[in-house]
Structures are given as C-alpha cells and as structure tokens.
PDB file of C-alpha atoms in Angstrom:
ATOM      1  CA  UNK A   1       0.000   0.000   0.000  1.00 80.00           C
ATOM      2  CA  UNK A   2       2.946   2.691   0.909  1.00 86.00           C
ATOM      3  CA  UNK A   3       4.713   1.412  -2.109  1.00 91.00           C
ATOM      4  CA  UNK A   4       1.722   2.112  -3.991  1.00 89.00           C
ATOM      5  CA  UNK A   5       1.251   5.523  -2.491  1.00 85.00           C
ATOM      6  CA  UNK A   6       4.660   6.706  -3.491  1.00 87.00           C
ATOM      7  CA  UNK A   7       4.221   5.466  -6.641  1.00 87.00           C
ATOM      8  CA  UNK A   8       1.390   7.586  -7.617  1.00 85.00           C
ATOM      9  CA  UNK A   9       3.288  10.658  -5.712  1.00 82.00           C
ATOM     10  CA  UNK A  10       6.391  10.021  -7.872  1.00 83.00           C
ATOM     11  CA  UNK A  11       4.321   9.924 -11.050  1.00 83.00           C
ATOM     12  CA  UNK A  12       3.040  13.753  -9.628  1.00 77.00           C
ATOM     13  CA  UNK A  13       6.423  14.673  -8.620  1.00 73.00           C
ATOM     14  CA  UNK A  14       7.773  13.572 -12.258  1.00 78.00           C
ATOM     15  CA  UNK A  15       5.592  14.308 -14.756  1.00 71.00           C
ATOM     16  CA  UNK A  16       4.378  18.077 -14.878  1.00 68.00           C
ATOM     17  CA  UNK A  17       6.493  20.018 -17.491  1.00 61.00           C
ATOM     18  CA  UNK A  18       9.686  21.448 -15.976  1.00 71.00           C
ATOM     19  CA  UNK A  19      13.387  21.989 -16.841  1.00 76.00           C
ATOM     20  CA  UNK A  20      14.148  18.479 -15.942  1.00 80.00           C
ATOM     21  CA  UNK A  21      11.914  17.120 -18.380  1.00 80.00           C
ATOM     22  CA  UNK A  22      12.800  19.601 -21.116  1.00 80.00           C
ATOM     23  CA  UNK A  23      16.190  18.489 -20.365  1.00 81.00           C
ATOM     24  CA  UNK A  24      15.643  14.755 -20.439  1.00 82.00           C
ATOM     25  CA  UNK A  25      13.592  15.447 -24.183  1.00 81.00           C
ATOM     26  CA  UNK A  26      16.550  17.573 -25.479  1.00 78.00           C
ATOM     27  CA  UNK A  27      19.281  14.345 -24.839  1.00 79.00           C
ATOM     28  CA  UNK A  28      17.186  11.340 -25.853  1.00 81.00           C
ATOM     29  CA  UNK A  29      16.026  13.568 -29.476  1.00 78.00           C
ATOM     30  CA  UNK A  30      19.601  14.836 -29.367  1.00 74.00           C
ATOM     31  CA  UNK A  31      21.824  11.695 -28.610  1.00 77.00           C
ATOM     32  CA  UNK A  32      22.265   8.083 -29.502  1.00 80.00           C
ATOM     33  CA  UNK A  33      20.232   5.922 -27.466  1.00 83.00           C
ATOM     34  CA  UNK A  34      23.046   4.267 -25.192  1.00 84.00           C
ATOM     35  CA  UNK A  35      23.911   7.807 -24.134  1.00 84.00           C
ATOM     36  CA  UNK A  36      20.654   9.581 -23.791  1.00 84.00           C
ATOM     37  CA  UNK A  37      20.103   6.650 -21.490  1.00 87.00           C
ATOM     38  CA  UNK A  38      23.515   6.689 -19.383  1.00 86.00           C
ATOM     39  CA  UNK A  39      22.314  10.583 -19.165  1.00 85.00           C
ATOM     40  CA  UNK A  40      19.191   9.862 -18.022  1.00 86.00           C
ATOM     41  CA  UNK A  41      20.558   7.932 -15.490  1.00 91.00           C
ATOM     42  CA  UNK A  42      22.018  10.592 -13.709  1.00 90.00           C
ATOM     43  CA  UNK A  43      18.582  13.039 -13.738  1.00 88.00           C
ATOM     44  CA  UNK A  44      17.068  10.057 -12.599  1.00 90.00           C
ATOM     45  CA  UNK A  45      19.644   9.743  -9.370  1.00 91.00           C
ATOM     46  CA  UNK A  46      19.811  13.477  -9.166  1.00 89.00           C
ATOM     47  CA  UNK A  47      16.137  13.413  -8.471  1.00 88.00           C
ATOM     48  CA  UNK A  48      15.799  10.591  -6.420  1.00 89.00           C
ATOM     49  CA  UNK A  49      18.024  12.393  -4.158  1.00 89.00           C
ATOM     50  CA  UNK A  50      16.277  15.551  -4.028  1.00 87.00           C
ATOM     51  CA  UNK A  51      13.748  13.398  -3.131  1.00 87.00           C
ATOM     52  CA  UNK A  52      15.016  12.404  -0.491  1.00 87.00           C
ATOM     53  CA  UNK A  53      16.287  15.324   0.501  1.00 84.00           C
ATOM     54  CA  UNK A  54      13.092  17.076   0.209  1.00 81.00           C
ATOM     55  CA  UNK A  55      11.204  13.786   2.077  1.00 82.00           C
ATOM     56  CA  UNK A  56      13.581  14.420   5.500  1.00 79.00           C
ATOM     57  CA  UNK A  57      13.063  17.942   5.557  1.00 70.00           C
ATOM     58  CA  UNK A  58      14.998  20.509   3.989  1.00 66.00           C
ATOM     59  CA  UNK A  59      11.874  22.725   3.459  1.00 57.00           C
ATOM     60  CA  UNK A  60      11.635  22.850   7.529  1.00 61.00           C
ATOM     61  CA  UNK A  61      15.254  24.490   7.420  1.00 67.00           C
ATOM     62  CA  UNK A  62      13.554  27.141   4.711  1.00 62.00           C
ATOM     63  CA  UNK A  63      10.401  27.820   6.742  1.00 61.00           C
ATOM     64  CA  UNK A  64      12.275  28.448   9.690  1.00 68.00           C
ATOM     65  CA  UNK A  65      14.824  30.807   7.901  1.00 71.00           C
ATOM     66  CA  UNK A  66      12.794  32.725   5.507  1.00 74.00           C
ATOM     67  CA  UNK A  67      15.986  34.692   4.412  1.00 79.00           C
ATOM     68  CA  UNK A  68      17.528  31.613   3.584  1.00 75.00           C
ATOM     69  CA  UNK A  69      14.898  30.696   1.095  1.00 73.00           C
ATOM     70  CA  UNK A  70      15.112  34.337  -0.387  1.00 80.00           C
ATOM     71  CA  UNK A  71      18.693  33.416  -1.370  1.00 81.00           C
ATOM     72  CA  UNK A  72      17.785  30.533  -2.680  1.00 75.00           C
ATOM     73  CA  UNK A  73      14.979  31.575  -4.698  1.00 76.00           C
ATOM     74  CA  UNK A  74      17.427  34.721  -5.653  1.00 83.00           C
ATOM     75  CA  UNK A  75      20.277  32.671  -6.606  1.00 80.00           C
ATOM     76  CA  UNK A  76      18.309  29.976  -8.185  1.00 75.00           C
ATOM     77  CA  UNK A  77      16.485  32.397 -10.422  1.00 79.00           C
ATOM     78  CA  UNK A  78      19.150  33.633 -11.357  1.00 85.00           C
ATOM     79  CA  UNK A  79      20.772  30.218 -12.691  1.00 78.00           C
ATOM     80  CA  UNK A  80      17.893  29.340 -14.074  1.00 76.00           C
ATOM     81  CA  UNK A  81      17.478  32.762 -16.216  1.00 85.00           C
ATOM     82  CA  UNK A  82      21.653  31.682 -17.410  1.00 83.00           C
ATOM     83  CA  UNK A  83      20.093  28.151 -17.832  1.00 77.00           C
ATOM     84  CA  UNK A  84      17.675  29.386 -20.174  1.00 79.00           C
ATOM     85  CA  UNK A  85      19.548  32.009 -22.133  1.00 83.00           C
ATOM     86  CA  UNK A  86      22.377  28.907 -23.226  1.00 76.00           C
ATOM     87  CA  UNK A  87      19.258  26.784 -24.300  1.00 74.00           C
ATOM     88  CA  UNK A  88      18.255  29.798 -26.637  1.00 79.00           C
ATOM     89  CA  UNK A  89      21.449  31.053 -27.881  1.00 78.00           C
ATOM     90  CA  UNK A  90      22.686  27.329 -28.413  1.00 69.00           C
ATOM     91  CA  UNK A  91      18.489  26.440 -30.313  1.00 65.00           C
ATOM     92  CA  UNK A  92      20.139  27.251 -34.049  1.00 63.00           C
ATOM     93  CA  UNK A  93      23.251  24.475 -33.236  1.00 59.00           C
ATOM     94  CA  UNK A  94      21.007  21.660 -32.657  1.00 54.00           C
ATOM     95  CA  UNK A  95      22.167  18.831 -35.394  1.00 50.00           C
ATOM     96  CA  UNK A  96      20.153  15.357 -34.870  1.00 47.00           C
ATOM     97  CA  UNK A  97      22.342  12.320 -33.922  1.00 46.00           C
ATOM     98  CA  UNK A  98      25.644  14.569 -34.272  1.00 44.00           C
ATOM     99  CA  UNK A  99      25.034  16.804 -30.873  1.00 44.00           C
ATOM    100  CA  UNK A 100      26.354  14.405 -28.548  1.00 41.00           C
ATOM    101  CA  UNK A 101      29.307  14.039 -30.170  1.00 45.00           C
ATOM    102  CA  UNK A 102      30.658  17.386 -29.005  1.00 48.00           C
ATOM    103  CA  UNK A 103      29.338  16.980 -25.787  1.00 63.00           C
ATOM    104  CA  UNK A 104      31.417  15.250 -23.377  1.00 75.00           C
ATOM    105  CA  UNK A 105      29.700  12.917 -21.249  1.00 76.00           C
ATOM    106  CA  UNK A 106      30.903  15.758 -17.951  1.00 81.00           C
ATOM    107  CA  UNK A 107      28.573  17.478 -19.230  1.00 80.00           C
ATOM    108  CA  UNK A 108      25.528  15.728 -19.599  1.00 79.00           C
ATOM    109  CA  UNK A 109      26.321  14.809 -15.401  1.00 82.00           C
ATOM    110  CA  UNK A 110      26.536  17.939 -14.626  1.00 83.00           C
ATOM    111  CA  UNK A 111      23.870  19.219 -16.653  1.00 82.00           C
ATOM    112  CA  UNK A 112      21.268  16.197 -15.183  1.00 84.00           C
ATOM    113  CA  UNK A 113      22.371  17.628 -11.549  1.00 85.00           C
ATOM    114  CA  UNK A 114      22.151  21.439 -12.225  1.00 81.00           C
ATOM    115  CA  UNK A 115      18.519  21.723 -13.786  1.00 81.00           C
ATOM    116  CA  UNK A 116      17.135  19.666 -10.802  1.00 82.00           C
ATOM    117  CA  UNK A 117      19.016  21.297  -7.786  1.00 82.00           C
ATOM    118  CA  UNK A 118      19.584  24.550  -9.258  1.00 75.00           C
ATOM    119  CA  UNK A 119      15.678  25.363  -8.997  1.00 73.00           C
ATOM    120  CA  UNK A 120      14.318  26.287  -6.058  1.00 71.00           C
ATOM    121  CA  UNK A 121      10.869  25.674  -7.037  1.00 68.00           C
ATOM    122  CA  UNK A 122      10.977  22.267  -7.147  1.00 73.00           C
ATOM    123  CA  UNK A 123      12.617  21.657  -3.441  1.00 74.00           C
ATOM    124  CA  UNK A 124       9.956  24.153  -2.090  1.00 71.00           C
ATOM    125  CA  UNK A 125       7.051  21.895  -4.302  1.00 70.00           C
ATOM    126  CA  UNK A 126       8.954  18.641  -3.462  1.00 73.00           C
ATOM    127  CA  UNK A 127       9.383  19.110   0.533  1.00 72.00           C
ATOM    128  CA  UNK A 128       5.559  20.203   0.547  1.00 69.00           C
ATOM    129  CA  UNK A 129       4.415  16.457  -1.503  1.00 73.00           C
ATOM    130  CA  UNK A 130       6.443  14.944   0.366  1.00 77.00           C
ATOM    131  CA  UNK A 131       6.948  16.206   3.379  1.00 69.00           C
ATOM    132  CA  UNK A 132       3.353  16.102   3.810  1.00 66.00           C
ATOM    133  CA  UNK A 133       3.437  12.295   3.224  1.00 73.00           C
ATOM    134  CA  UNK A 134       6.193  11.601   5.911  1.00 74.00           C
ATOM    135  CA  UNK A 135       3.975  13.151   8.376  1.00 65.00           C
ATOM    136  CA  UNK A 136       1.392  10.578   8.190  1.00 68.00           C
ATOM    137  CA  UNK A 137       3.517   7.493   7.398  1.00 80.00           C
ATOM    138  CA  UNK A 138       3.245   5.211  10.976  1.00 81.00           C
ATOM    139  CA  UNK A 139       7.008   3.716  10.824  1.00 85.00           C
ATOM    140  CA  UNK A 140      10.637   3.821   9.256  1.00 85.00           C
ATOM    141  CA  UNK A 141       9.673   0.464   6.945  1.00 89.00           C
ATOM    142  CA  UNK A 142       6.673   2.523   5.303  1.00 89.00           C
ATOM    143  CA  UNK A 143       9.268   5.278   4.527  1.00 87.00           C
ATOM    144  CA  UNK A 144      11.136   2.748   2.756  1.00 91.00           C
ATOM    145  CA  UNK A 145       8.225   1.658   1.009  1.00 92.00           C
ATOM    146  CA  UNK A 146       6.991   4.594   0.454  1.00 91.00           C
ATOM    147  CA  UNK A 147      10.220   6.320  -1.048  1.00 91.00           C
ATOM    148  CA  UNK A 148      10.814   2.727  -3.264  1.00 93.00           C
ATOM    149  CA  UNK A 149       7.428   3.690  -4.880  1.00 93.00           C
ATOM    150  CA  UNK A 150       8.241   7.315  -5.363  1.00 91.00           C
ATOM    151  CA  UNK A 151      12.354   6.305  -6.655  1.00 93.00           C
ATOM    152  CA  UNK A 152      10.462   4.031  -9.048  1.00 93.00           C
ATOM    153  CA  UNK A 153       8.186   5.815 -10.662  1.00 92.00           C
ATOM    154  CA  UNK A 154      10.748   8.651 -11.289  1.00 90.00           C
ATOM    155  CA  UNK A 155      12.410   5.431 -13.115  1.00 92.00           C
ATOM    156  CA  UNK A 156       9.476   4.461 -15.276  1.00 93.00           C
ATOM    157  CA  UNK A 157       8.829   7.982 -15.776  1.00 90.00           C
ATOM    158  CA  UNK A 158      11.866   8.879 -16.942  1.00 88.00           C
ATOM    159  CA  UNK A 159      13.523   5.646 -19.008  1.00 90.00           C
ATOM    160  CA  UNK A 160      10.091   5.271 -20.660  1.00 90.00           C
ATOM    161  CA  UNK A 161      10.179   9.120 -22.143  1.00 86.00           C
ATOM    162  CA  UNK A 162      13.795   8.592 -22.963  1.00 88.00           C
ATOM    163  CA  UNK A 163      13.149   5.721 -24.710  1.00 89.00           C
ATOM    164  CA  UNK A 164       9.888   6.694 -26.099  1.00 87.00           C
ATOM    165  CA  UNK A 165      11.661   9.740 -27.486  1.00 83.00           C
ATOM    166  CA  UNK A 166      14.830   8.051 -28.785  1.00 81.00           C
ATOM    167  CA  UNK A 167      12.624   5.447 -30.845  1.00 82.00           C
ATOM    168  CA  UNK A 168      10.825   9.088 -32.457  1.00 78.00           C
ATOM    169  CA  UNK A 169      13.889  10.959 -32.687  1.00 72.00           C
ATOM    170  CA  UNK A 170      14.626   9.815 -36.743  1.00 67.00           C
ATOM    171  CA  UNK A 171      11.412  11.121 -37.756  1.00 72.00           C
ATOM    172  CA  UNK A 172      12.420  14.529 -36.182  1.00 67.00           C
ATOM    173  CA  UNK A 173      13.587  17.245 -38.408  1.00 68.00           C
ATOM    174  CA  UNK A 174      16.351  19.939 -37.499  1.00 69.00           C
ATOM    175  CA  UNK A 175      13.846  22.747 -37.760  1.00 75.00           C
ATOM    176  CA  UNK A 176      11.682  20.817 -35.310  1.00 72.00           C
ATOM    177  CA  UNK A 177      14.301  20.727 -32.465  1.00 69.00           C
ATOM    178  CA  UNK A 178      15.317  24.435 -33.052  1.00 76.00           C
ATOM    179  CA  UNK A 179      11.883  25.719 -32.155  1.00 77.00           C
ATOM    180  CA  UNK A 180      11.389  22.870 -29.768  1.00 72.00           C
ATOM    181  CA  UNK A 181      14.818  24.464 -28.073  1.00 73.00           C
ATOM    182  CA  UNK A 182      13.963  28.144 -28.437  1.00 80.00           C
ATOM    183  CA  UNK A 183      10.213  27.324 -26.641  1.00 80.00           C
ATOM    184  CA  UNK A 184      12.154  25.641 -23.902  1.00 74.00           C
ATOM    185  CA  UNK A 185      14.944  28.117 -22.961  1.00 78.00           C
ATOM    186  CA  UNK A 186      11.747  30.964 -22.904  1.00 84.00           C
ATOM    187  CA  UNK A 187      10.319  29.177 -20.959  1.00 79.00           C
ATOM    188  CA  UNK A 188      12.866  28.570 -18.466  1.00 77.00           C
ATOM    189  CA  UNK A 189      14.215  31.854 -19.122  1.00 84.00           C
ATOM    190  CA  UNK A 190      10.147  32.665 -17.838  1.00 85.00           C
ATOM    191  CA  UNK A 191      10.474  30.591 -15.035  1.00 77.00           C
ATOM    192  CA  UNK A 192      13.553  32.426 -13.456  1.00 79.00           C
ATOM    193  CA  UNK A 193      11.961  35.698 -13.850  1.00 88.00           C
ATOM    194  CA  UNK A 194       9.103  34.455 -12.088  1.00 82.00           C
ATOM    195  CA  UNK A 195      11.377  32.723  -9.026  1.00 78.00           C
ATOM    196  CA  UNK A 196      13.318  36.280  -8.828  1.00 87.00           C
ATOM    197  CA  UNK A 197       9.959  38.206  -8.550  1.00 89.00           C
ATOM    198  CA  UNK A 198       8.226  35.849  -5.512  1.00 82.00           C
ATOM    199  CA  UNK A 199      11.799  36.270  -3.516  1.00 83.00           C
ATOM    200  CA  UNK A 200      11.792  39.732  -3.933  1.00 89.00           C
ATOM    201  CA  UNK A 201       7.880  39.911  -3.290  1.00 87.00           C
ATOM    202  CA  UNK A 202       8.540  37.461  -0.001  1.00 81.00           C
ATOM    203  CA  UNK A 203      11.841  39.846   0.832  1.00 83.00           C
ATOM    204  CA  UNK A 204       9.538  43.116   0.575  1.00 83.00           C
ATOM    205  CA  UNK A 205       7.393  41.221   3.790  1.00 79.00           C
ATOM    206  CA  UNK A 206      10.098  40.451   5.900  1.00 74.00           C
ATOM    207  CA  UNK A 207      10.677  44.304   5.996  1.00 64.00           C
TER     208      UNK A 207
END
C-alpha cells in the first residue's frame, strides 16, 4: 500500500512540465540511445536524491529561515534565467544524432544535476508532496516503502520518455528541435523571472 502511495506521488512529482523534463527530451532527441540513457541515469539519481532530501526535511530548514529561502529563490532564479539564455542562444546548433558528439559525457552529469538542484521551485514543491506524506507514514519500513514507490516511478517515468523519445527521434527534423529548443529556454528563461519576482515579493514582507 505505501509502495503504492509513493508510486502515484512520484508519477506527480515527475511528470508536470519542468526543466528536468525539457532536459531529459533535449538528450534522448539529441543523442544516440546508449547515451541519452547513461544521461538519463544521472537526472534520474539526481532526483531521487532531491527526493530524499526534500522527504527528510529541507523545506523545515527554509520555513524556519525565511531569508535563507530568499537566497535561494534569488540565486536559483538567477541560474535558471543563465540556464535558459544557453538553451536559446545554443536552439540554431542543434544537429540530430551529431550533438552528442561534441558533448562530453561531464557534461551531460553535470547538466542532469544542475537543472534539478539549481531550482528552487521544485525543493519548495517537493518538501511540501512529500513532506506532507512523511507526516502521516506510521514507521521507518513505510518510509522505505513509500520512497521505493516514489524512486520508481521517477524510473518508469523517466527511461520510458527517454526511450519513447529516442525510438521518435529519426522522424524529427532539425527545424523541429530548433523551435522545440527556443520554446524551452523561454520558458525557463520565464520561469527564473518568475522565481526572482516571488523572492523579492517574499523579501519586501520580511521588511
């Protein structure tokens, strides 16, 4: 039962629309298969461990110290915006099955890592789901449970897409990708803006 619970929590967590996601899209449309999929690996660990992360409470360390989650939101805004502004001014290089060749595998890691810690957003969202959950789970072995649901449906989630997308990715034309690329860094470029403008609207009330 807390298996399935964290399964359908995971499934929440992973699917809405976010830079992880656009990220994922980008490598497996972008990359042979074999490395799309070692890439994906990584996003996949990087959020099971903000999972985790968020499950044993780093959101109670950011409601206590609202400055601290200013800076956070601040910061991360601001990485995102950079984030966002490479994804645009890199849209017109996209070349199908040829990108990954100039991209060492470093950077794919690092890349997996930085679009899910580097947003704020999503530890604030994430320590709410499932922080939330932890308070009503009875014992340690139902955390386990629970987390093994929510770790494995980030898996499904996120293999499945890759591989989904990888299978599509010959039918995909050059022109495609460059507007699929240019929509994604606005939006994330969107998404900083917005992050910047709630810390500095939460910063204006602790005055």
């Amino acid at each position: 039962m807390f298996f399935i619970q964290g399964l359908i929590i995971g499934f929440s967590w992973s699917a809405p629309i976010g830079m992880q996601n656009i990220y994922m899209f980008n490598n497996a449309v972008s990359n042979p298969r074999w490395r799309a999929l070692a890439a994906n690996f990584f996003v996949w660990l990087a959020d099971v461990l903000l999972s985790l992360t968020a499950f044993f409470g780093i959101g109670l360390i950011m409601a206590k110290y609202q400055l601290l989650k200013v800076l956070i939101m601040l910061l991360g805004g601001m990485l995102v915006i950079w984030i966002g502004f490479l994804i645009v001014r890199s849209a017109r290089e996209v070349d199908l099955g040829t990108q990954a060749v100039s991209k060492p595998m470093t950077k794919l890691i690092s890349g997996a890592f930085m679009v899910t810690w580097a947003n704020p957003q999503a530890i604030i969202d994430g320590t709410m789901m499932l922080g939330a959950s932890k308070a009503v789970l009875p014992n340690v072995m139902s955390e386990f449970y629970f987390m093994l649901g929510v770790a494995m449906a980030s898996a499904i989630w996120n293999f499945s897409m890759t591989m989904l997308l990888s299978n599509a990715r010959a039918k995909l034309s050059s022109r495609f990708m460059f507007r699929v690329n240019l929509i994604s860094g606005l939006v994330i470029l969107a998404y900083g803006i917005r992050l910047i403008i709630k810390g500095l609207l939460i910063s204006l009330k602790m005055v």
